[in-house]
Amino acid sequence: MSDHAKRKDWGEAAVRALYSLALYLISPLTLYHLVSRGFRVREYFRRWDERYAAYGAQPGRPCLWLHAVSVGEVNAAAPLVDTLLKRRPDIRWVVTTITPTGSERVRALWGARIEHVYLPYDLPGSMDRFLLHFRPSLALIMETELWPNMLFGCRDLGVPVYIVNARLSARSLRGYRLLRPLIGRALRTVACVAAQSEEDARRYRALGARGEQVRVLGNLKYDVAAPEGLDAFVAQFAAASGGGRPVWIAASTHEGEEAEVVALHRRLRARWPGLLLLWAPRHPERFARVQALAAAAGWQVGTRQRERWPRPDDGVFVIDTLGELMAFYACAQVAFVGGSLQPVGGHNLLEPAAVGTPVVTGPHLHNFAEISRRMEAAGALRIGADAAGVGDALQALLDDPGARRQMTEAGGALIHHNRGALRRTLDLIATDLPAAVEIAPAPATAPGA
């Protein structure tokens, strides 16, 4: 090994040691985090052993590991996982998330076909135990999860890592500036950064990835498929809710947006007294709160868990389940996608467009900058500068079936034109997939048994 290489290794060791020491010093705060979140979401009180990679069982056979931080990333990964489950039923899968809602979505999508655990904290000991226990032969990391000890640990054990559907906003790039010497070294260990766009690719290179590591493959979210049985779902919704009523949906809303949703619905109901609001808060701990807000505003409120379908006299119907949002998008004439009236960064704008529902959003879209730019340019998205602007757009679209139809056609065409990231991603990782293992057929049952 050359002196230059040794210096590089010592440099890596030094920055890793400082980073890991800092994590160990603040590790008591992880307990505070779990407890404080647990008072709002009870699931945070459970499965702490996984957060620290304390596994009692013996390691299983090697797996393909995918990490998706929460619901949005799990949904984005779904076409990739579904395709590989069909093509390679012999592969053992482990999917990690950080949030309980992400865990619930994994279970809802794949059940027992996939093992789920929480990703441990990025402490060297925890991450080493995780990797040695599950023995991944390939790691697929969704979007922007750049944990240094995770990436170095995979490198040290010879696990190829692909950052799939990779995105990096300007805000995230700025946020990494203090850790850039460490993150840059960690990034250079991955096999490939499969970026969503040229802008994302440029930012990953600015963070430290080598030019040849980064490829632009497009966004997996464009490969979204409409839910099975969608027509029957919409027909059942219409029959239960009274049919012919105007409907709008406020989806993935956050705490700071809830009062504005109530004000928007009150404004729109003044124009359409029979208007129904479908309301899907982003986080399950907000379900009861938005029910209370809607009831306090004077509307009859139904919920998916309790009534199953909106009643003809309901003014608000709260979608207090996970995994059904796309189907409910298809039941509305227009959709507002939240996380955009507060500086959250927005949420998936393609899902309503994929089922033919025009989309309105607020101005804070840094997590979906490329998608929102393309949708707005195509005429498939209207962006309000504030809550009043969102209300203007919703009212204009509810009043204009022709405009809604044009937006629906534009959104469908945009999605169709930009599909293909799934195929390109599958081609990219093909050489690092585990070798095929023949699955023995189940023993035949003897006659009369």
Short mmCIF file of C-alpha atoms in Angstrom, two decimals, residues 217-420:
data_model
loop_
_atom_site.label_atom_id
_atom_site.label_comp_id
_atom_site.label_asym_id
_atom_site.label_seq_id
_atom_site.Cartn_x
_atom_site.Cartn_y
_atom_site.Cartn_z
CA LEU A 217 -31.90 6.70 -14.18
CA GLY A 218 -35.06 8.74 -13.57
CA ASN A 219 -37.61 8.55 -10.80
CA LEU A 220 -39.22 5.28 -9.73
CA LYS A 221 -42.31 7.21 -8.67
CA TYR A 222 -43.26 7.55 -12.35
CA ASP A 223 -43.59 3.75 -12.48
CA VAL A 224 -46.45 3.86 -9.99
CA ALA A 225 -49.41 1.65 -10.88
CA ALA A 226 -53.06 2.27 -10.07
CA PRO A 227 -54.40 0.01 -7.30
CA GLU A 228 -56.13 -3.21 -8.33
CA GLY A 229 -59.91 -3.06 -8.25
CA LEU A 230 -59.92 0.74 -8.47
CA ASP A 231 -63.12 1.04 -10.54
CA ALA A 232 -65.06 -1.09 -8.06
CA PHE A 233 -63.69 0.95 -5.15
CA VAL A 234 -64.79 4.24 -6.74
CA ALA A 235 -68.23 2.84 -7.55
CA GLN A 236 -68.70 1.65 -3.97
CA PHE A 237 -67.61 5.05 -2.67
CA ALA A 238 -70.09 6.88 -4.91
CA ALA A 239 -72.96 4.60 -3.96
CA ALA A 240 -72.35 5.02 -0.23
CA SER A 241 -71.69 8.77 -0.22
CA GLY A 242 -74.80 9.79 -2.11
CA GLY A 243 -73.40 10.01 -5.64
CA GLY A 244 -73.04 13.20 -7.64
CA ARG A 245 -71.54 15.16 -4.73
CA PRO A 246 -68.49 17.31 -5.35
CA VAL A 247 -65.49 15.87 -3.48
CA TRP A 248 -62.01 17.17 -2.75
CA ILE A 249 -59.22 15.51 -0.81
CA ALA A 250 -56.58 16.98 1.49
CA ALA A 251 -53.78 14.42 1.65
CA SER A 252 -50.59 14.06 3.69
CA THR A 253 -51.36 17.16 5.75
CA HIS A 254 -49.20 18.16 8.71
CA GLU A 255 -50.05 19.68 12.05
CA GLY A 256 -49.40 23.28 10.98
CA GLU A 257 -51.70 22.89 7.95
CA GLU A 258 -54.78 21.55 9.69
CA ALA A 259 -56.41 24.87 10.57
CA GLU A 260 -55.88 25.98 6.97
CA VAL A 261 -57.61 22.84 5.66
CA VAL A 262 -60.62 23.61 7.88
CA ALA A 263 -60.68 27.20 6.59
CA LEU A 264 -60.41 26.01 2.99
CA HIS A 265 -63.29 23.58 3.41
CA ARG A 266 -65.45 26.26 5.01
CA ARG A 267 -64.70 28.59 2.10
CA LEU A 268 -65.47 25.93 -0.52
CA ARG A 269 -68.64 24.77 1.25
CA ALA A 270 -69.97 28.32 0.98
CA ARG A 271 -69.89 27.81 -2.81
CA TRP A 272 -70.88 24.10 -2.80
CA PRO A 273 -72.92 23.31 0.35
CA GLY A 274 -72.84 19.57 -0.35
CA LEU A 275 -69.07 19.43 -0.81
CA LEU A 276 -67.34 16.48 0.89
CA LEU A 277 -63.76 16.67 2.18
CA LEU A 278 -61.71 13.49 2.29
CA TRP A 279 -58.93 14.15 4.81
CA ALA A 280 -55.83 11.97 5.09
CA PRO A 281 -53.33 13.30 7.68
CA ARG A 282 -49.72 12.33 7.06
CA HIS A 283 -49.19 10.80 10.51
CA PRO A 284 -51.54 8.37 12.27
CA GLU A 285 -51.19 10.20 15.59
CA ARG A 286 -53.08 13.09 13.94
CA PHE A 287 -56.15 11.04 12.95
CA ALA A 288 -58.12 11.75 16.13
CA ARG A 289 -57.06 15.39 16.16
CA VAL A 290 -58.36 16.18 12.68
CA GLN A 291 -61.64 14.37 13.48
CA ALA A 292 -62.01 16.68 16.47
CA LEU A 293 -61.16 19.77 14.42
CA ALA A 294 -63.71 18.90 11.74
CA ALA A 295 -66.42 18.15 14.30
CA ALA A 296 -65.69 21.41 16.15
CA ALA A 297 -66.20 23.26 12.85
CA GLY A 298 -69.76 21.94 12.80
CA TRP A 299 -69.57 19.17 10.18
CA GLN A 300 -70.70 15.59 10.49
CA VAL A 301 -67.55 13.48 10.43
CA GLY A 302 -67.11 9.89 9.34
CA THR A 303 -63.96 7.77 9.37
CA ARG A 304 -62.68 4.86 7.30
CA GLN A 305 -62.16 2.65 10.34
CA ARG A 306 -65.56 3.34 11.90
CA GLU A 307 -68.07 3.89 9.07
CA ARG A 308 -65.97 2.43 6.21
CA TRP A 309 -67.59 4.76 3.65
CA PRO A 310 -68.79 8.39 3.74
CA ARG A 311 -72.47 8.84 4.52
CA PRO A 312 -74.63 11.21 2.43
CA ASP A 313 -74.70 13.79 5.25
CA ASP A 314 -70.98 13.69 6.10
CA GLY A 315 -69.15 16.95 5.53
CA VAL A 316 -65.74 15.41 6.28
CA PHE A 317 -64.51 11.84 5.98
CA VAL A 318 -61.19 11.07 7.68
CA ILE A 319 -59.05 8.38 6.05
CA ASP A 320 -57.57 6.91 9.23
CA THR A 321 -55.97 3.89 7.54
CA LEU A 322 -52.71 3.35 5.68
CA GLY A 323 -52.27 2.13 2.13
CA GLU A 324 -55.57 3.35 0.66
CA LEU A 325 -54.70 6.91 -0.28
CA MET A 326 -54.39 6.33 -4.03
CA ALA A 327 -57.81 4.71 -4.18
CA PHE A 328 -59.37 7.64 -2.34
CA TYR A 329 -57.57 10.08 -4.64
CA ALA A 330 -59.58 8.55 -7.48
CA CYS A 331 -62.82 9.36 -5.64
CA ALA A 332 -62.18 13.12 -5.64
CA GLN A 333 -62.53 15.75 -8.33
CA VAL A 334 -59.40 17.56 -7.14
CA ALA A 335 -56.57 16.82 -4.68
CA PHE A 336 -54.53 19.05 -2.39
CA VAL A 337 -51.21 17.44 -1.42
CA GLY A 338 -49.92 18.69 1.92
CA GLY A 339 -46.52 19.15 3.47
CA SER A 340 -46.43 22.15 1.14
CA LEU A 341 -48.03 24.98 3.11
CA GLN A 342 -45.38 24.44 5.77
CA PRO A 343 -41.65 24.11 5.00
CA VAL A 344 -41.85 20.30 5.04
CA GLY A 345 -40.94 19.96 1.38
CA GLY A 346 -44.06 18.40 -0.09
CA HIS A 347 -45.18 14.83 -0.72
CA ASN A 348 -45.80 12.58 -3.72
CA LEU A 349 -47.62 14.58 -6.40
CA LEU A 350 -47.68 11.75 -8.93
CA GLU A 351 -50.06 9.44 -7.06
CA PRO A 352 -53.19 11.55 -7.62
CA ALA A 353 -52.15 12.24 -11.21
CA ALA A 354 -51.71 8.50 -11.78
CA VAL A 355 -55.39 7.85 -10.98
CA GLY A 356 -56.67 10.84 -12.97
CA THR A 357 -57.14 13.48 -10.26
CA PRO A 358 -55.93 17.07 -10.82
CA VAL A 359 -53.37 18.20 -8.27
CA VAL A 360 -53.02 21.42 -6.25
CA THR A 361 -50.20 22.07 -3.81
CA GLY A 362 -48.57 24.80 -1.77
CA PRO A 363 -45.21 26.48 -2.43
CA HIS A 364 -42.86 24.41 -0.23
CA LEU A 365 -41.75 21.67 -2.61
CA HIS A 366 -38.00 21.24 -2.14
CA ASN A 367 -38.32 17.46 -1.73
CA PHE A 368 -40.17 17.22 -5.05
CA ALA A 369 -38.59 20.10 -6.94
CA GLU A 370 -38.00 18.20 -10.18
CA ILE A 371 -41.40 16.49 -10.24
CA SER A 372 -43.28 19.68 -9.40
CA ARG A 373 -41.37 21.63 -12.06
CA ARG A 374 -42.20 19.07 -14.73
CA MET A 375 -45.84 18.76 -13.69
CA GLU A 376 -46.38 22.51 -13.63
CA ALA A 377 -44.69 22.93 -17.02
CA ALA A 378 -46.92 20.20 -18.47
CA GLY A 379 -50.08 21.80 -17.10
CA ALA A 380 -50.66 18.94 -14.64
CA LEU A 381 -50.16 20.91 -11.41
CA ARG A 382 -51.32 24.18 -9.88
CA ILE A 383 -49.22 25.72 -7.11
CA GLY A 384 -50.73 28.20 -4.67
CA ALA A 385 -48.38 30.78 -3.17
CA ASP A 386 -50.17 30.40 0.18
CA ALA A 387 -53.37 28.93 1.62
CA ALA A 388 -55.50 31.56 -0.12
CA GLY A 389 -53.83 30.72 -3.44
CA VAL A 390 -54.49 27.01 -2.86
CA GLY A 391 -58.13 27.86 -2.19
CA ASP A 392 -58.34 29.87 -5.43
CA ALA A 393 -56.95 26.92 -7.40
CA LEU A 394 -59.27 24.40 -5.75
CA GLN A 395 -62.31 26.61 -6.37
CA ALA A 396 -61.38 27.23 -9.99
CA LEU A 397 -60.96 23.52 -10.68
CA LEU A 398 -64.14 22.47 -8.90
CA ASP A 399 -65.93 25.02 -11.07
CA ASP A 400 -64.37 23.91 -14.38
CA PRO A 401 -64.70 20.26 -15.52
CA GLY A 402 -62.87 21.12 -18.75
CA ALA A 403 -59.81 22.36 -16.88
CA ARG A 404 -59.84 19.26 -14.71
CA ARG A 405 -59.97 17.07 -17.79
CA GLN A 406 -57.00 18.88 -19.36
CA MET A 407 -54.95 18.49 -16.17
CA THR A 408 -55.85 14.80 -15.97
CA GLU A 409 -54.71 14.22 -19.55
CA ALA A 410 -51.52 16.21 -19.01
CA GLY A 411 -50.68 14.28 -15.84
CA GLY A 412 -51.29 10.92 -17.49
CA ALA A 413 -49.13 11.84 -20.46
CA LEU A 414 -46.31 13.07 -18.24
CA ILE A 415 -46.29 9.87 -16.20
CA HIS A 416 -46.37 7.70 -19.32
CA HIS A 417 -43.51 9.64 -20.92
CA ASN A 418 -41.26 9.41 -17.86
CA ARG A 419 -41.70 5.74 -17.01
CA GLY A 420 -38.68 3.49 -17.30
#
